[in-house]
Short mmCIF file of C-alpha atoms and ligand atoms in Angstrom, two decimals:
data_model
loop_
_atom_site.label_atom_id
_atom_site.label_comp_id
_atom_site.label_asym_id
_atom_site.label_seq_id
_atom_site.Cartn_x
_atom_site.Cartn_y
_atom_site.Cartn_z
CA MET A 411 120.52 112.97 133.01
CA PRO A 412 119.65 110.94 129.86
CA LEU A 413 115.93 110.77 129.23
CA VAL A 414 113.50 109.19 126.86
CA TRP A 415 109.78 109.97 126.63
CA PHE A 416 106.74 109.99 124.34
CA GLU A 417 105.08 113.06 122.93
CA GLY A 418 102.18 113.34 120.50
CA ASP A 419 100.06 110.77 118.69
CA CYS A 420 101.10 107.19 119.22
CA ILE A 421 99.32 104.77 116.85
CA LYS A 422 100.26 101.78 119.04
CA CYS A 423 102.13 99.90 116.35
CA ALA A 424 104.53 98.38 118.94
CA MET A 425 107.55 98.82 116.70
CA CYS A 426 109.53 100.75 119.32
CA ALA A 427 109.38 97.74 121.61
CA GLU A 428 110.61 95.57 118.73
CA GLU A 429 113.48 97.88 117.76
CA ALA A 430 114.61 98.62 121.34
CA PRO A 431 113.25 95.81 123.52
CA LYS A 432 115.60 96.63 126.38
CA VAL A 433 114.14 100.13 126.64
CA PHE A 434 110.48 99.90 125.68
CA VAL A 435 107.76 97.47 126.55
CA PHE A 436 104.44 97.33 124.73
CA VAL A 437 101.50 96.81 127.05
CA GLU A 438 98.41 95.47 125.32
CA ASN A 439 95.46 97.88 125.31
CA VAL A 440 97.68 100.53 126.91
CA GLY A 441 100.55 101.20 124.53
CA PRO A 442 104.31 101.55 124.73
CA GLN A 443 106.07 102.37 127.97
CA VAL A 444 109.64 103.06 128.96
CA LYS A 445 110.98 100.28 131.12
CA THR A 446 111.91 101.22 134.64
CA GLU A 447 115.36 100.87 136.15
CA ILE A 448 117.27 100.78 132.92
CA ASP A 449 120.46 102.54 131.97
CA ILE A 450 119.14 104.74 129.16
CA ALA A 451 122.55 105.98 128.12
CA ALA A 452 123.69 102.41 127.49
CA HIS A 453 120.97 101.93 124.87
CA GLY A 454 121.38 105.18 122.97
CA GLU A 455 121.74 103.53 119.56
CA ASP A 456 118.64 101.39 120.03
CA ILE A 457 116.65 104.41 121.14
CA LYS A 458 117.73 106.40 118.10
CA ARG A 459 116.79 103.48 115.90
CA ALA A 460 113.35 103.14 117.48
CA ALA A 461 112.82 106.89 117.10
CA GLN A 462 113.84 106.66 113.46
CA PHE A 463 111.25 103.96 112.77
CA CYS A 464 108.45 105.43 114.89
CA PRO A 465 105.87 106.43 112.25
CA THR A 466 104.58 109.44 114.14
CA GLY A 467 107.85 110.74 115.55
CA CYS A 468 106.61 110.61 119.13
CA ILE A 469 109.73 109.15 120.73
CA LYS A 470 111.79 111.98 122.18
CA TYR A 471 115.13 111.65 123.92
CA SER A 472 118.07 113.53 125.34
CA LEU A 473 121.10 111.31 125.66
CA MET B 317 87.94 49.62 83.99
CA SER B 318 85.59 52.07 85.64
CA ILE B 319 84.23 55.12 83.82
CA MET B 320 86.37 57.31 86.05
CA SER B 321 89.61 55.48 85.39
CA ASN B 322 88.84 55.39 81.67
CA ALA B 323 88.40 59.14 81.66
CA TYR B 324 91.60 59.54 83.64
CA MET B 325 93.60 57.42 81.20
CA LYS B 326 92.30 59.54 78.31
CA MET B 327 93.37 62.67 80.02
CA PHE B 328 96.79 61.36 81.01
CA PRO B 329 97.67 58.71 78.38
CA MET B 330 101.24 58.40 79.67
CA GLU B 331 99.79 56.93 82.84
CA ALA B 332 98.40 54.07 80.81
CA GLU B 333 101.88 52.99 79.77
CA LYS B 334 103.44 50.13 81.59
CA LYS B 335 105.91 51.35 84.18
CA MET B 336 109.40 50.05 83.51
CA PRO B 337 112.44 50.91 85.57
CA SER B 338 114.88 52.73 83.29
CA GLY B 339 117.84 51.14 84.98
CA LYS B 340 119.52 54.55 85.15
CA ARG B 341 120.55 56.10 88.41
CA ASN B 342 120.42 59.82 88.96
CA SER B 343 124.06 60.72 88.54
CA ALA B 344 123.97 63.85 90.69
CA LEU B 345 126.42 62.45 93.19
CA GLU B 346 128.97 61.05 90.73
CA VAL B 347 129.24 63.47 87.81
CA PRO B 348 131.05 66.62 89.00
CA GLU B 349 128.88 69.02 86.95
CA PHE B 350 125.68 67.58 88.37
CA ASN B 351 127.23 67.42 91.79
CA LYS B 352 127.92 71.17 91.69
CA ALA B 353 124.29 71.82 90.83
CA TRP B 354 123.14 69.52 93.61
CA ASN B 355 125.34 71.32 96.15
CA LEU B 356 124.00 74.67 95.01
CA TYR B 357 120.44 73.45 95.31
CA ARG B 358 121.09 72.09 98.78
CA ASP B 359 123.11 75.05 100.06
CA THR B 360 120.74 77.72 98.70
CA SER B 361 117.86 75.91 100.36
CA LEU B 362 119.53 75.83 103.76
CA ASP B 363 121.52 79.04 103.97
CA ILE B 364 119.77 82.34 103.30
CA MET B 365 123.03 84.17 102.53
CA LYS B 366 124.01 81.54 99.98
CA ARG B 367 120.56 81.90 98.47
CA TYR B 368 120.96 85.66 98.26
CA GLU B 369 124.47 85.38 96.80
CA TYR B 370 123.35 82.86 94.21
CA MET B 371 120.30 84.90 93.19
CA ALA B 372 122.39 88.09 93.13
CA GLN B 373 124.90 86.61 90.72
CA CYS B 374 122.09 85.18 88.58
CA VAL B 375 120.36 88.54 88.16
CA ASP B 376 123.75 90.33 88.15
CA PHE B 377 123.05 92.41 91.24
CA THR B 378 126.40 94.03 92.08
CA ASP B 379 127.86 96.82 94.21
CA LYS B 380 127.06 99.20 91.38
CA ASP B 381 123.39 98.38 91.84
CA THR B 382 123.66 98.97 95.57
CA GLU B 383 125.14 102.39 94.79
CA ALA B 384 122.24 103.08 92.44
CA ILE B 385 119.71 102.11 95.13
CA LYS B 386 121.48 104.51 97.48
CA GLU B 387 121.25 107.19 94.80
CA SER B 388 117.49 106.70 94.74
CA LYS B 389 117.13 107.23 98.50
CA ASP B 390 116.51 110.94 98.25
CA ILE B 391 113.73 110.50 95.73
CA ILE B 392 112.04 107.81 97.82
CA ALA B 393 112.52 109.67 101.10
CA ALA B 394 110.97 112.82 99.65
CA ASN B 395 107.99 110.81 98.40
CA LEU B 396 107.71 108.16 101.12
CA LYS B 397 104.54 109.53 102.63
CA ALA B 398 102.86 109.89 99.24
CA ILE B 399 103.92 106.36 98.20
CA LEU B 400 102.52 104.79 101.37
CA ASP B 401 99.38 106.89 101.38
CA HIS B 402 98.75 105.84 97.83
CA ILE B 403 99.36 102.13 98.43
CA TYR B 404 97.31 101.98 101.61
CA TYR B 405 94.63 104.65 101.41
CA GLU B 406 93.92 104.28 97.70
CA LYS B 407 95.06 100.93 96.37
CA LEU B 408 94.66 98.44 99.21
CA ILE B 409 91.49 99.61 100.87
CA ASN B 410 89.64 100.18 97.61
CA ASP B 411 90.42 96.84 96.01
CA PRO B 412 87.58 94.36 96.53
CA TRP B 413 89.90 91.48 97.42
CA LEU B 414 93.04 93.11 98.84
CA SER B 415 90.91 95.16 101.23
CA ARG B 416 89.39 92.06 102.81
CA TRP B 417 92.23 91.89 105.36
CA PHE B 418 91.80 95.51 106.37
CA ARG B 419 88.14 95.43 107.35
CA ASP B 420 86.48 94.93 110.71
CA GLU B 421 83.87 92.23 111.34
CA ASN B 422 81.15 94.46 109.83
CA GLY B 423 83.08 94.91 106.62
CA LYS B 424 84.08 98.50 107.33
CA ILE B 425 87.67 99.60 106.74
CA ALA B 426 89.47 99.39 110.10
CA LYS B 427 91.25 102.75 109.94
CA GLU B 428 93.51 102.26 112.95
CA TYR B 429 94.60 98.86 111.75
CA VAL B 430 95.37 100.26 108.29
CA ASP B 431 97.53 102.95 109.92
CA ILE B 432 99.50 100.30 111.79
CA ARG B 433 99.99 98.17 108.67
CA ARG B 434 101.10 101.26 106.78
CA ALA B 435 103.61 102.10 109.52
CA ARG B 436 105.00 98.58 109.39
CA GLN B 437 105.29 98.76 105.63
CA GLN B 438 107.20 102.02 106.06
CA ARG B 439 109.69 100.29 108.33
CA PHE B 440 110.09 97.57 105.71
CA LEU B 441 110.91 100.12 103.01
CA LEU B 442 113.31 101.99 105.29
CA LYS B 443 115.14 98.77 106.07
CA VAL B 444 115.48 98.05 102.35
CA LEU B 445 116.88 101.54 101.84
CA GLU B 446 119.60 100.90 104.45
CA CYS B 447 121.16 98.64 101.78
CA LYS B 448 122.64 96.21 104.30
CA TRP B 449 122.35 92.92 102.50
CA ASP B 450 123.35 90.83 105.50
CA GLU B 451 121.83 87.81 107.17
CA GLU B 452 119.76 89.94 109.53
CA PHE B 453 118.18 91.82 106.64
CA TRP B 454 117.38 88.72 104.57
CA ASN B 455 115.99 86.98 107.62
CA PHE B 456 113.76 90.00 108.14
CA VAL B 457 112.52 89.80 104.52
CA ARG B 458 111.87 86.09 104.94
CA TRP B 459 110.04 86.69 108.20
CA VAL B 460 107.82 89.38 106.65
CA GLY B 461 106.81 86.86 103.98
CA ALA B 462 106.29 84.17 106.60
CA VAL B 463 103.82 86.25 108.62
CA HIS B 464 101.46 86.18 105.62
CA VAL B 465 100.99 82.42 105.99
CA PRO B 466 99.99 80.44 109.07
CA ILE B 467 103.56 79.15 109.52
CA PHE B 468 104.54 82.28 111.39
CA GLY B 469 101.50 84.48 111.08
CA PHE B 470 98.13 84.01 112.70
CA GLU B 471 96.66 80.57 112.20
CA ASP B 472 93.75 81.88 110.14
CA LEU B 473 95.80 84.25 108.00
CA TYR B 474 96.72 83.14 104.52
CA ILE B 475 97.45 85.79 101.90
CA PRO B 476 97.36 84.13 98.47
CA VAL B 477 100.60 84.34 96.47
CA ARG B 478 98.84 86.07 93.59
CA LEU B 479 97.91 88.95 95.89
CA ASN B 480 101.52 89.37 96.99
CA LEU B 481 102.58 89.40 93.36
CA ALA B 482 99.78 91.83 92.55
CA LEU B 483 100.93 94.19 95.28
CA TRP B 484 104.64 93.81 94.49
CA GLY B 485 103.86 94.45 90.83
CA TYR B 486 101.81 97.47 91.72
CA ILE B 487 104.49 98.94 93.99
CA HIS B 488 107.11 98.22 91.33
CA GLN B 489 105.34 100.15 88.58
CA TYR B 490 104.37 102.94 90.97
CA LEU B 491 108.01 103.45 92.00
CA PHE B 492 109.21 103.32 88.41
CA ASN B 493 106.73 105.95 87.30
CA LEU B 494 107.90 108.08 90.19
CA PHE B 495 111.56 107.68 89.15
CA ALA B 496 110.66 108.44 85.53
CA ARG B 497 108.92 111.62 86.59
CA GLU B 498 111.70 112.77 88.91
CA LEU B 499 114.55 111.86 86.56
CA LYS B 500 113.13 112.85 83.23
CA ASN B 501 116.18 115.03 82.58
CA ASP B 502 118.71 112.38 83.52
CA PRO B 503 118.00 109.21 81.52
CA GLU B 504 121.31 107.57 82.48
CA LYS B 505 120.55 107.89 86.19
CA LEU B 506 117.02 106.65 85.54
CA ARG B 507 118.43 103.59 83.77
CA ARG B 508 120.86 102.85 86.62
CA ILE B 509 118.22 103.20 89.30
CA THR B 510 115.41 101.27 87.61
CA THR B 511 117.80 98.47 86.63
CA ALA B 512 119.06 98.14 90.19
CA TRP B 513 115.55 98.16 91.66
CA THR B 514 114.35 95.57 89.15
CA LYS B 515 117.10 93.19 90.23
CA LEU B 516 116.53 93.85 93.91
CA PHE B 517 112.78 93.34 93.57
CA TRP B 518 113.25 89.88 92.05
CA ILE B 519 115.65 88.83 94.81
CA ILE B 520 113.37 90.17 97.54
CA ILE B 521 110.33 88.46 96.02
CA ASP B 522 112.18 85.13 96.08
CA ILE B 523 113.29 85.42 99.71
CA TYR B 524 109.92 86.82 100.83
CA HIS B 525 108.17 83.70 99.53
CA ILE B 526 110.49 81.07 101.03
CA ASP B 527 107.91 79.94 103.57
CA TYR B 528 105.09 79.86 101.07
CA PHE B 529 106.55 76.81 99.40
CA GLY B 530 108.49 73.73 100.25
CA ILE B 531 112.25 73.88 100.42
CA TRP B 532 112.46 72.76 96.76
CA MET B 533 111.12 76.14 95.62
C1 HEM C 900 104.29 93.81 98.49
C2 HEM C 900 103.95 92.79 99.22
C3 HEM C 900 103.83 92.95 100.71
C4 HEM C 900 104.69 93.51 101.60
C5 HEM C 900 106.05 94.12 101.32
C6 HEM C 900 104.09 93.40 102.90
C7 HEM C 900 104.64 93.85 104.07
C8 HEM C 900 104.17 93.53 105.30
C9 HEM C 900 104.83 93.82 106.52
C10 HEM C 900 106.14 94.58 106.65
C11 HEM C 900 104.08 93.27 107.51
C12 HEM C 900 104.30 93.33 108.98
C13 HEM C 900 105.38 92.62 109.50
C14 HEM C 900 105.56 93.33 110.75
O1 HEM C 900 104.79 93.03 111.69
O2 HEM C 900 106.42 94.22 110.79
C15 HEM C 900 102.93 92.69 106.92
C16 HEM C 900 101.92 92.06 107.61
C17 HEM C 900 100.66 91.85 107.07
N1 HEM C 900 100.33 91.98 105.76
FE1 HEM C 900 101.60 92.38 104.27
N2 HEM C 900 102.87 92.80 102.77
C18 HEM C 900 102.66 92.53 101.45
C19 HEM C 900 101.55 91.95 100.91
C20 HEM C 900 100.35 91.84 101.57
C21 HEM C 900 99.07 91.59 100.96
C22 HEM C 900 98.86 91.40 99.47
C23 HEM C 900 98.16 91.56 101.97
C24 HEM C 900 96.67 91.35 101.89
C25 HEM C 900 95.93 91.94 101.04
C26 HEM C 900 98.86 91.78 103.21
C27 HEM C 900 98.28 91.80 104.46
C28 HEM C 900 98.99 91.76 105.63
C29 HEM C 900 98.42 91.46 106.92
C30 HEM C 900 96.95 91.18 107.22
C31 HEM C 900 99.48 91.50 107.83
C32 HEM C 900 99.40 91.27 109.33
C33 HEM C 900 99.96 89.95 109.70
C34 HEM C 900 100.05 89.80 111.19
O3 HEM C 900 99.70 90.74 111.92
O4 HEM C 900 100.50 88.71 111.61
N3 HEM C 900 100.19 91.95 102.93
N4 HEM C 900 103.00 92.86 105.57
S1 SF4 C 901 106.79 103.20 117.48
FE1 SF4 C 901 105.86 105.21 117.91
S2 SF4 C 901 103.74 104.99 117.26
FE2 SF4 C 901 104.55 102.92 117.38
S3 SF4 C 901 104.02 102.24 119.47
FE3 SF4 C 901 106.06 103.12 119.60
S4 SF4 C 901 105.74 105.24 120.14
FE4 SF4 C 901 103.78 104.48 119.42
#
């Protein structure tokens, strides 16, 4: 099953939610979260892009 | 005449001359050569791609330059962390004026905020390195500039133009010294890469500042 998750130090820059808004949501004072009830496989490219721009490399996925 | 208006007339003697209509109309709309210039002015003000294309042909930014920028990717990628660390953790936060926007209300450097700004700057550089000179990219450059003024940034945020130029100038020379160091045995490649980056920098600086000035800029 395709998965996406966070691992390691997130600096809460919110860029993942900007690069892949269908997948991630940025909750103020909490941080980024993976949206529920989404088809992760359908957003593979966006997820890869968000992971590429994440400054701390904490977005992990298996697609 | 008051003392003030006397002083003003001395300073600007042309203002003291009687105003006479010259009787000449601006021929921009009738004379084809002027009309071309007018259309360029108008189109490059309204359409970001036309602005890019016009600026690119002015500074002679061609596909060869794009290739040269791509050639420089490896050097930048290998040094990206050092470049950003230097700009943020040495230059910005130690400058008495530039650092003002990176301090908390007690005047201390806001470390977490600096990290976020640095991360966002990294994304900016990575997007430049993708070398996709399309509308999305130029809109992004324009937007980055616009967030430094209240038009699209916070209402109380206004980064003076001279500071942008100071930082662009600083990044420019820092990159060029890096290229010179890495390519000291290949002067032709160094020439290609620094020429291409010089052209690109000028175009980016124009688009970045669109929202700093009126449309006529
Ligand atoms: C080389 C010129 C500059 C570049 C390329 C640049 C780049 C950026 C980028 C990419 C962003 C963030 C946009 C985003 O949210 O992704 C940003 C925002 C910001 N920049 Fe710059 N910047 C430059 C000059 C400056 C200068 C000179 C200062 C002040 C000393 C400054 C202070 C800020 C601040 C405070 C923000 C936050 C704005 C906000 O959160 O709305 N920048 N800049
Ligand atoms: S891009 Fe990375 S560091 Fe930034 S908020 Fe998302 S997960 Fe955190």
